[in-house]
């Protein structure tokens, strides 16, 4: 059984799958269905005290209280965008480390919201235009810490004036998800569990900077989640500069992995492309991108660069974005320009770094 330990003493049940909970119940001389009830309390109801699990026998609850815990990070800071209602949370974890997540209520008044979760504290990849990349890497997040970002967002939505519930989860916060592979995949499965928070598989996006072994491995997981690959350049020289991971996994290897992913899953990949003024936004770059994306039937998300206070990297002009988009369309590649959210609170793509340091 794999349930993460806290402080080396107590098992943190927020990291447990339904199978883990059933095993735990059986270990504690309880019938299987008690494990399922436990899973529902933790992953559906978001309860953090064993004593509140009123349909469990008291002796089982007491034993759980002695031997296990349910960790929940503390909200250390919170900022809300006046412009679009986006909320950025700074969470303090059990060991004192901090991590950010972003809650984006949908603008259609459906009550749905997307949570952008972090998978690591910092990021070892070091893309030159990304604020997270510039803060270095501290450690991976646990399953419990990843899920907590979603559960806290859901709780906030239940209590606030403007109500929302989490309908979508995107792994686009701090960190490279495939460098924390096991924890990310386990989190995905728990999020999708119909006995838990039950997020639709296709409403979950995992975004990678192009870690080829992760793409290959995820192809075999039998998941329907959406895979996004952050491309930013379809030329090795330029991509080596922007996304250092390209030096290890160049475009040829990346294309092969994407093609394998397509074959194995029957799912299209999305390429993310941050448009940086005079760096990767020429029509020639657009042609290279089209040539790369078209054989893979990939969609393209264009993201006009969000400001990270770096002099060399500015967003492309609207005219350039439109010209770039037109080349893609003319070459049969479906593209959308991603609407910016939360940029007034530094909560947009690539702007995540510790609130306290701002
Ligand atoms: N590490 C993963 C996921 C987190 S980043 C990845 O790189 O894919 C989420 C997305 O934001 C990625 O596509 C990333 O390249 C992009 N991004 C990073 N910095 C940005 C910036 N300053 N402006 C716009 N997008 C940025
Ligand atoms: Fe890491 Fe993604 Fe930022 Fe690159 S863009 S440094 S992979 S978080």
Coordinates of C-alpha atoms and ligand atoms in Angstrom, one line a residue:
X1 CA 0.0 0.0 0.0
X2 CA 1.3 3.4 -0.9
X3 CA 0.0 6.1 1.5
X4 CA 2.4 8.9 2.0
X5 CA 3.8 9.4 5.5
X6 CA 3.8 12.7 7.3
X7 CA 6.7 13.6 9.5
X8 CA 7.6 9.9 9.2
X9 CA 4.9 9.0 11.7
X10 CA 1.3 9.3 10.5
X11 CA -0.1 8.1 7.1
X12 CA -1.6 11.0 5.2
X13 CA -4.8 9.6 3.9
X14 CA -5.4 12.4 1.5
X15 CA -2.9 10.6 -0.7
X16 CA -4.8 7.4 -0.7
X17 CA -6.7 5.8 -3.7
X18 CA -9.8 3.9 -3.2
X19 CA -7.8 0.6 -3.2
X20 CA -5.5 2.0 -0.6
X21 CA -8.4 2.9 1.7
X22 CA -10.0 -0.6 1.2
X23 CA -6.6 -2.2 2.2
X24 CA -6.4 0.1 5.2
X25 CA -9.9 -0.8 6.3
X26 CA -9.2 -4.5 5.9
X27 CA -5.9 -4.1 7.9
X28 CA -7.9 -2.5 10.7
X29 CA -10.4 -5.4 10.7
X30 CA -13.1 -3.5 9.0
X31 CA -15.2 -4.6 6.0
X32 CA -14.2 -3.3 2.5
X33 CA -17.1 -0.9 2.3
X34 CA -15.7 1.0 5.2
X35 CA -12.7 1.8 3.0
X36 CA -15.0 3.1 0.3
X37 CA -16.9 5.3 2.9
X38 CA -13.5 6.6 4.1
X39 CA -12.5 7.5 0.5
X40 CA -15.7 9.3 0.0
X41 CA -15.3 11.4 3.2
X42 CA -11.8 12.4 2.2
X43 CA -12.1 12.9 -1.6
X44 CA -15.7 13.8 -2.1
X45 CA -16.8 15.6 1.1
X46 CA -13.3 17.1 1.8
X47 CA -13.6 16.3 5.5
X48 CA -10.3 16.7 7.4
X49 CA -11.4 15.3 10.9
X50 CA -12.0 11.6 11.4
X51 CA -14.5 12.4 14.1
X52 CA -16.7 14.1 11.5
X53 CA -17.0 10.8 9.5
X54 CA -20.3 10.0 11.2
X55 CA -21.2 6.8 9.4
X56 CA -18.0 5.1 10.5
X57 CA -18.0 3.1 13.7
X58 CA -16.5 5.1 16.6
X59 CA -13.7 2.6 17.3
X60 CA -12.6 2.7 13.6
X61 CA -12.6 6.5 13.7
X62 CA -10.5 6.5 17.0
X63 CA -8.0 4.1 15.5
X64 CA -7.7 6.3 12.3
X65 CA -7.2 9.3 14.5
X66 CA -4.3 7.6 16.3
X67 CA -2.5 6.2 13.3
X68 CA -3.4 8.4 10.4
X69 CA -3.8 12.1 9.5
X70 CA -5.5 14.1 6.7
X71 CA -3.2 17.0 5.8
X72 CA -4.5 20.3 4.6
X73 CA -2.2 23.2 3.7
X74 CA -2.9 26.5 5.3
X75 CA -3.8 29.4 3.0
X76 CA -0.9 31.8 3.7
X77 CA -2.0 34.5 1.2
X78 CA -4.8 35.1 -1.2
X79 CA -5.2 37.6 -4.0
X80 CA -8.3 38.1 -6.2
X81 CA -8.2 39.7 -9.6
X82 CA -10.5 42.7 -9.9
X83 CA -10.6 42.2 -13.6
X84 CA -11.8 38.7 -14.0
X85 CA -12.4 37.1 -10.6
X86 CA -9.3 34.9 -10.8
X87 CA -8.0 33.9 -7.3
X88 CA -4.4 33.1 -6.6
X89 CA -3.6 31.1 -3.4
X90 CA -0.3 30.8 -1.6
X91 CA -0.4 27.6 0.3
X92 CA 1.8 26.7 3.2
X93 CA 2.7 23.0 3.4
X94 CA 3.4 20.8 6.4
X95 CA 7.2 21.4 6.2
X96 CA 6.8 25.1 5.9
X97 CA 7.4 25.2 2.1
X98 CA 5.0 27.2 0.0
X99 CA 3.3 26.7 -3.3
X100 CA 0.9 28.6 -5.5
X101 CA -2.3 27.6 -7.3
X102 CA -4.8 29.6 -9.3
X103 CA -8.6 29.4 -9.4
X104 CA -10.3 30.6 -12.5
X105 CA -14.2 30.8 -12.3
X106 CA -15.6 30.4 -15.8
X107 CA -17.1 33.6 -17.2
X108 CA -20.3 32.0 -18.4
X109 CA -21.9 32.1 -15.0
X110 CA -22.2 28.3 -15.0
X111 CA -20.6 28.1 -11.6
X112 CA -17.8 26.0 -13.0
X113 CA -14.2 26.8 -12.4
X114 CA -10.8 25.6 -13.5
X115 CA -8.0 25.1 -11.0
X116 CA -4.4 25.5 -12.2
X117 CA -2.4 23.2 -10.0
X118 CA 1.3 23.0 -9.3
X119 CA 3.2 19.7 -9.3
X120 CA 6.5 20.9 -7.9
X121 CA 7.9 23.6 -5.7
X122 CA 9.9 25.6 -8.3
X123 CA 10.9 23.8 -11.5
X124 CA 14.2 22.3 -12.6
X125 CA 13.6 22.9 -16.4
X126 CA 14.4 26.6 -16.3
X127 CA 12.6 28.0 -19.4
X128 CA 13.9 31.5 -19.9
X129 CA 10.6 33.3 -20.1
X130 CA 9.0 31.6 -17.1
X131 CA 9.0 33.1 -13.6
X132 CA 8.8 29.6 -12.0
X133 CA 11.8 28.5 -14.0
X134 CA 13.9 31.4 -12.5
X135 CA 13.3 30.4 -8.9
X136 CA 15.1 27.0 -9.2
X137 CA 13.8 23.7 -7.8
X138 CA 13.0 22.8 -4.2
X139 CA 11.1 19.5 -4.2
X140 CA 8.3 17.5 -5.7
X141 CA 4.8 17.8 -4.3
X142 CA 3.1 14.8 -2.8
X143 CA -0.3 13.4 -4.1
X144 CA -1.9 14.9 -1.0
X145 CA -0.4 18.3 -1.7
X146 CA -1.5 18.2 -5.3
X147 CA -5.1 17.2 -4.5
X148 CA -5.3 19.7 -1.7
X149 CA -5.0 22.5 -4.2
X150 CA -8.2 21.3 -5.9
X151 CA -10.1 20.5 -2.7
X152 CA -9.3 24.0 -1.2
X153 CA -10.4 25.7 -4.4
X154 CA -13.7 23.7 -4.2
X155 CA -14.2 24.6 -0.5
X156 CA -13.6 28.3 -1.1
X157 CA -16.2 28.2 -3.9
X158 CA -18.7 26.7 -1.6
X159 CA -18.3 29.4 1.1
X160 CA -17.7 32.5 -1.0
X161 CA -20.2 35.1 -2.1
X162 CA -19.8 34.2 -5.7
X163 CA -20.1 30.4 -5.7
X164 CA -18.3 28.0 -7.9
X165 CA -17.3 24.3 -8.0
X166 CA -14.2 22.8 -9.6
X167 CA -15.1 21.3 -13.0
X168 CA -11.7 21.4 -14.7
X169 CA -8.1 20.9 -13.5
X170 CA -5.0 21.9 -15.4
X171 CA -1.5 20.9 -14.4
X172 CA -0.1 24.2 -15.6
X173 CA 1.1 25.7 -12.3
X174 CA 4.6 25.5 -11.0
X175 CA 6.7 22.6 -12.0
X176 CA 7.1 20.0 -14.7
X177 CA 4.4 17.3 -14.1
X178 CA 6.4 14.5 -15.7
X179 CA 9.4 15.0 -13.4
X180 CA 6.9 14.1 -10.6
X181 CA 5.3 11.4 -12.7
X182 CA 4.0 8.8 -10.1
X183 CA 2.4 11.5 -7.9
X184 CA 0.8 13.3 -10.8
X185 CA -0.7 10.1 -12.4
X186 CA -2.0 8.9 -9.0
X187 CA -3.6 12.4 -8.4
X188 CA -5.2 12.2 -11.8
X189 CA -6.8 8.8 -11.1
X190 CA -8.1 10.0 -7.7
X191 CA -9.5 13.2 -9.3
X192 CA -11.3 11.1 -11.9
X193 CA -12.7 8.6 -9.4
X194 CA -16.5 8.6 -9.5
X195 CA -16.5 8.1 -5.7
X196 CA -14.4 11.2 -5.2
X197 CA -14.6 14.7 -6.6
X198 CA -15.3 13.0 -10.0
X199 CA -13.7 15.5 -12.5
X200 CA -14.4 14.4 -16.1
X201 CA -11.3 12.8 -17.6
X202 CA -11.4 15.2 -20.6
X203 CA -11.6 18.2 -18.3
X204 CA -8.1 17.5 -17.0
X205 CA -5.0 18.8 -18.8
X206 CA -1.5 17.8 -18.2
X207 CA 1.0 20.2 -19.6
X208 CA 4.6 19.1 -20.2
X209 CA 7.7 21.0 -21.4
X210 CA 8.4 18.0 -23.6
X211 CA 9.8 15.3 -21.2
X212 CA 9.8 12.5 -23.7
X213 CA 9.9 9.5 -21.3
X214 CA 6.8 11.0 -19.5
X215 CA 4.9 11.3 -22.8
X216 CA 5.7 7.7 -23.7
X217 CA 4.7 6.4 -20.3
X218 CA 1.5 8.3 -20.1
X219 CA 0.5 6.9 -23.5
X220 CA 0.2 3.5 -21.8
X221 CA -1.9 4.6 -18.8
X222 CA -5.3 4.2 -20.5
X223 CA -6.3 7.7 -19.5
X224 CA -8.5 10.1 -21.4
X225 CA -6.9 13.3 -19.9
X226 CA -5.7 15.9 -22.4
X227 CA -2.0 16.1 -23.0
X228 CA -0.5 19.5 -23.8
X229 CA 3.1 20.0 -24.9
X230 CA 4.7 23.4 -24.5
X231 CA 6.5 23.8 -27.8
X232 CA 7.3 27.5 -28.1
X233 CA 9.6 26.9 -31.1
X234 CA 9.7 24.3 -33.9
X235 CA 13.4 24.8 -34.6
X236 CA 16.0 23.1 -32.4
X237 CA 18.4 26.0 -32.2
X238 CA 15.7 28.4 -30.9
X239 CA 14.0 25.8 -28.7
X240 CA 17.3 24.9 -27.1
X241 CA 17.5 28.5 -26.0
X242 CA 14.0 28.9 -24.8
X243 CA 13.3 25.4 -23.3
X244 CA 16.6 23.9 -22.1
X245 CA 15.0 20.4 -22.0
X246 CA 15.2 20.5 -25.8
X247 CA 18.9 19.8 -25.6
X248 CA 18.2 16.4 -24.1
X249 CA 14.9 15.7 -26.0
X250 CA 15.1 17.5 -29.4
X251 CA 12.2 18.1 -31.7
X252 CA 12.7 14.8 -33.6
X253 CA 12.4 12.8 -30.4
X254 CA 9.5 14.9 -29.3
X255 CA 7.7 14.3 -32.6
X256 CA 8.2 10.6 -32.3
X257 CA 6.8 10.5 -28.8
X258 CA 3.8 12.6 -29.8
X259 CA 3.1 10.3 -32.7
X260 CA 3.4 7.3 -30.4
X261 CA 1.0 9.0 -28.0
X262 CA -1.5 9.6 -30.8
X263 CA -1.4 6.0 -32.0
X264 CA -1.6 4.5 -28.6
X265 CA -4.4 6.7 -27.2
X266 CA -6.3 8.0 -30.3
X267 CA -6.2 11.4 -28.7
X268 CA -4.9 14.6 -30.2
X269 CA -2.2 16.6 -28.5
X270 CA -2.3 20.4 -27.9
X271 CA 0.8 22.4 -28.5
X272 CA 1.2 25.5 -26.4
X273 CA 3.2 28.3 -27.9
X274 CA 3.9 31.5 -26.0
X275 CA 4.4 34.3 -28.5
X276 CA 7.5 36.4 -27.7
X277 CA 8.1 39.6 -29.6
X278 CA 10.9 39.2 -32.2
X279 CA 12.0 35.9 -30.8
X280 CA 9.6 33.2 -32.0
X281 CA 6.7 35.1 -33.6
X282 CA 7.8 35.5 -37.3
X283 CA 5.7 34.1 -40.1
X284 CA 8.7 31.8 -40.8
X285 CA 8.4 30.4 -37.2
X286 CA 4.6 30.0 -37.9
X287 CA 5.4 27.9 -41.0
X288 CA 7.8 25.7 -39.0
X289 CA 5.2 25.2 -36.3
X290 CA 2.6 24.3 -38.9
X291 CA 5.0 21.8 -40.5
X292 CA 5.6 20.3 -37.1
X293 CA 2.0 20.2 -35.9
X294 CA 0.1 19.2 -39.0
X295 CA 1.3 15.6 -39.4
X296 CA 0.4 15.0 -35.7
X297 CA -3.1 16.6 -36.2
X298 CA -2.3 18.7 -33.1
X299 CA -4.2 21.8 -32.0
X300 CA -2.2 24.9 -31.2
X301 CA -2.9 27.2 -28.2
X302 CA -1.2 30.6 -28.8
X303 CA -0.4 32.4 -25.6
X304 CA 0.8 36.0 -26.0
X305 CA 3.6 36.1 -23.5
X306 CA 2.7 37.2 -20.0
X307 CA 4.9 39.7 -18.4
X308 CA 7.7 38.3 -16.2
X309 CA 9.7 41.6 -16.0
X310 CA 12.5 40.3 -18.2
X311 CA 13.8 42.9 -20.6
X312 CA 14.5 40.6 -23.5
X313 CA 11.1 39.0 -23.5
X314 CA 8.0 41.0 -24.4
X315 CA 4.7 39.9 -25.8
X316 CA 4.1 40.0 -29.5
X317 CA 1.9 42.7 -30.9
X318 CA -1.7 41.9 -31.8
X319 CA -0.9 42.4 -35.5
X320 CA 1.9 39.8 -35.2
X321 CA -0.3 37.4 -33.3
X322 CA -3.0 37.7 -36.0
X323 CA -0.4 37.2 -38.8
X324 CA 1.0 34.1 -37.0
X325 CA -2.4 32.7 -36.6
X326 CA -3.3 33.2 -40.2
X327 CA -0.2 31.2 -41.4
X328 CA -1.3 28.3 -39.1
X329 CA -4.9 28.4 -40.5
X330 CA -3.6 28.6 -44.1
X331 CA -1.6 25.4 -43.4
X332 CA -4.5 23.5 -42.0
X333 CA -3.6 23.7 -38.3
X334 CA -6.4 24.5 -35.8
X335 CA -5.3 27.3 -33.5
X336 CA -6.8 29.4 -30.7
X337 CA -5.4 32.4 -28.9
X338 CA -5.6 31.7 -25.2
X339 CA -7.4 34.4 -23.3
X340 CA -5.3 35.8 -20.5
X341 CA -6.6 35.3 -16.9
X342 CA -5.4 36.8 -13.7
X343 CA -2.5 38.8 -15.1
X344 CA -3.2 41.7 -12.8
X345 CA -2.4 39.4 -9.8
X346 CA 0.6 37.7 -11.5
X347 CA -1.6 34.5 -11.7
X348 CA -1.3 34.0 -15.5
X349 CA 0.8 31.3 -17.2
X350 CA 4.4 31.5 -16.3
X351 CA 3.9 34.2 -13.6
X352 CA 3.8 31.9 -10.6
X353 CA 6.4 32.5 -8.0
X354 CA 6.1 33.0 -4.3
X355 CA 3.6 35.8 -3.5
X356 CA 5.7 36.6 -0.4
X357 CA 8.7 37.4 -2.7
X358 CA 6.7 39.9 -4.7
Ligands
LIG1 N1 5.9 22.9 -16.8 C1 4.8 22.7 -17.6 C2 3.5 23.2 -17.0 C3 3.5 24.5 -16.4 S1 3.7 26.0 -17.3 C4 5.0 23.2 -19.0 O1 6.0 24.0 -19.2 O2 4.3 22.9 -19.9 C5 2.2 26.2 -18.1 C6 2.3 26.9 -19.5 O3 2.7 28.3 -19.4 C7 3.4 26.3 -20.3 O4 3.0 26.1 -21.7 C8 4.5 27.3 -20.3 O5 5.4 27.2 -21.3 C9 3.7 28.6 -20.3 N2 4.4 29.8 -19.8 C10 5.5 29.9 -19.0 N3 5.9 31.2 -18.9 C11 5.0 31.9 -19.6 C12 4.9 33.3 -19.8 N4 5.7 34.2 -19.3 N5 3.8 33.7 -20.6 C13 3.0 32.8 -21.2 N6 3.1 31.5 -21.0 C14 4.1 31.0 -20.2
LIG2 FE1 9.1 24.7 -15.7 FE2 7.0 24.8 -17.4 FE3 8.1 27.1 -16.4 FE4 9.4 25.6 -18.2 S1 7.5 26.7 -18.5 S2 10.3 26.5 -16.3 S3 8.9 23.6 -17.6 S4 7.1 25.5 -15.2

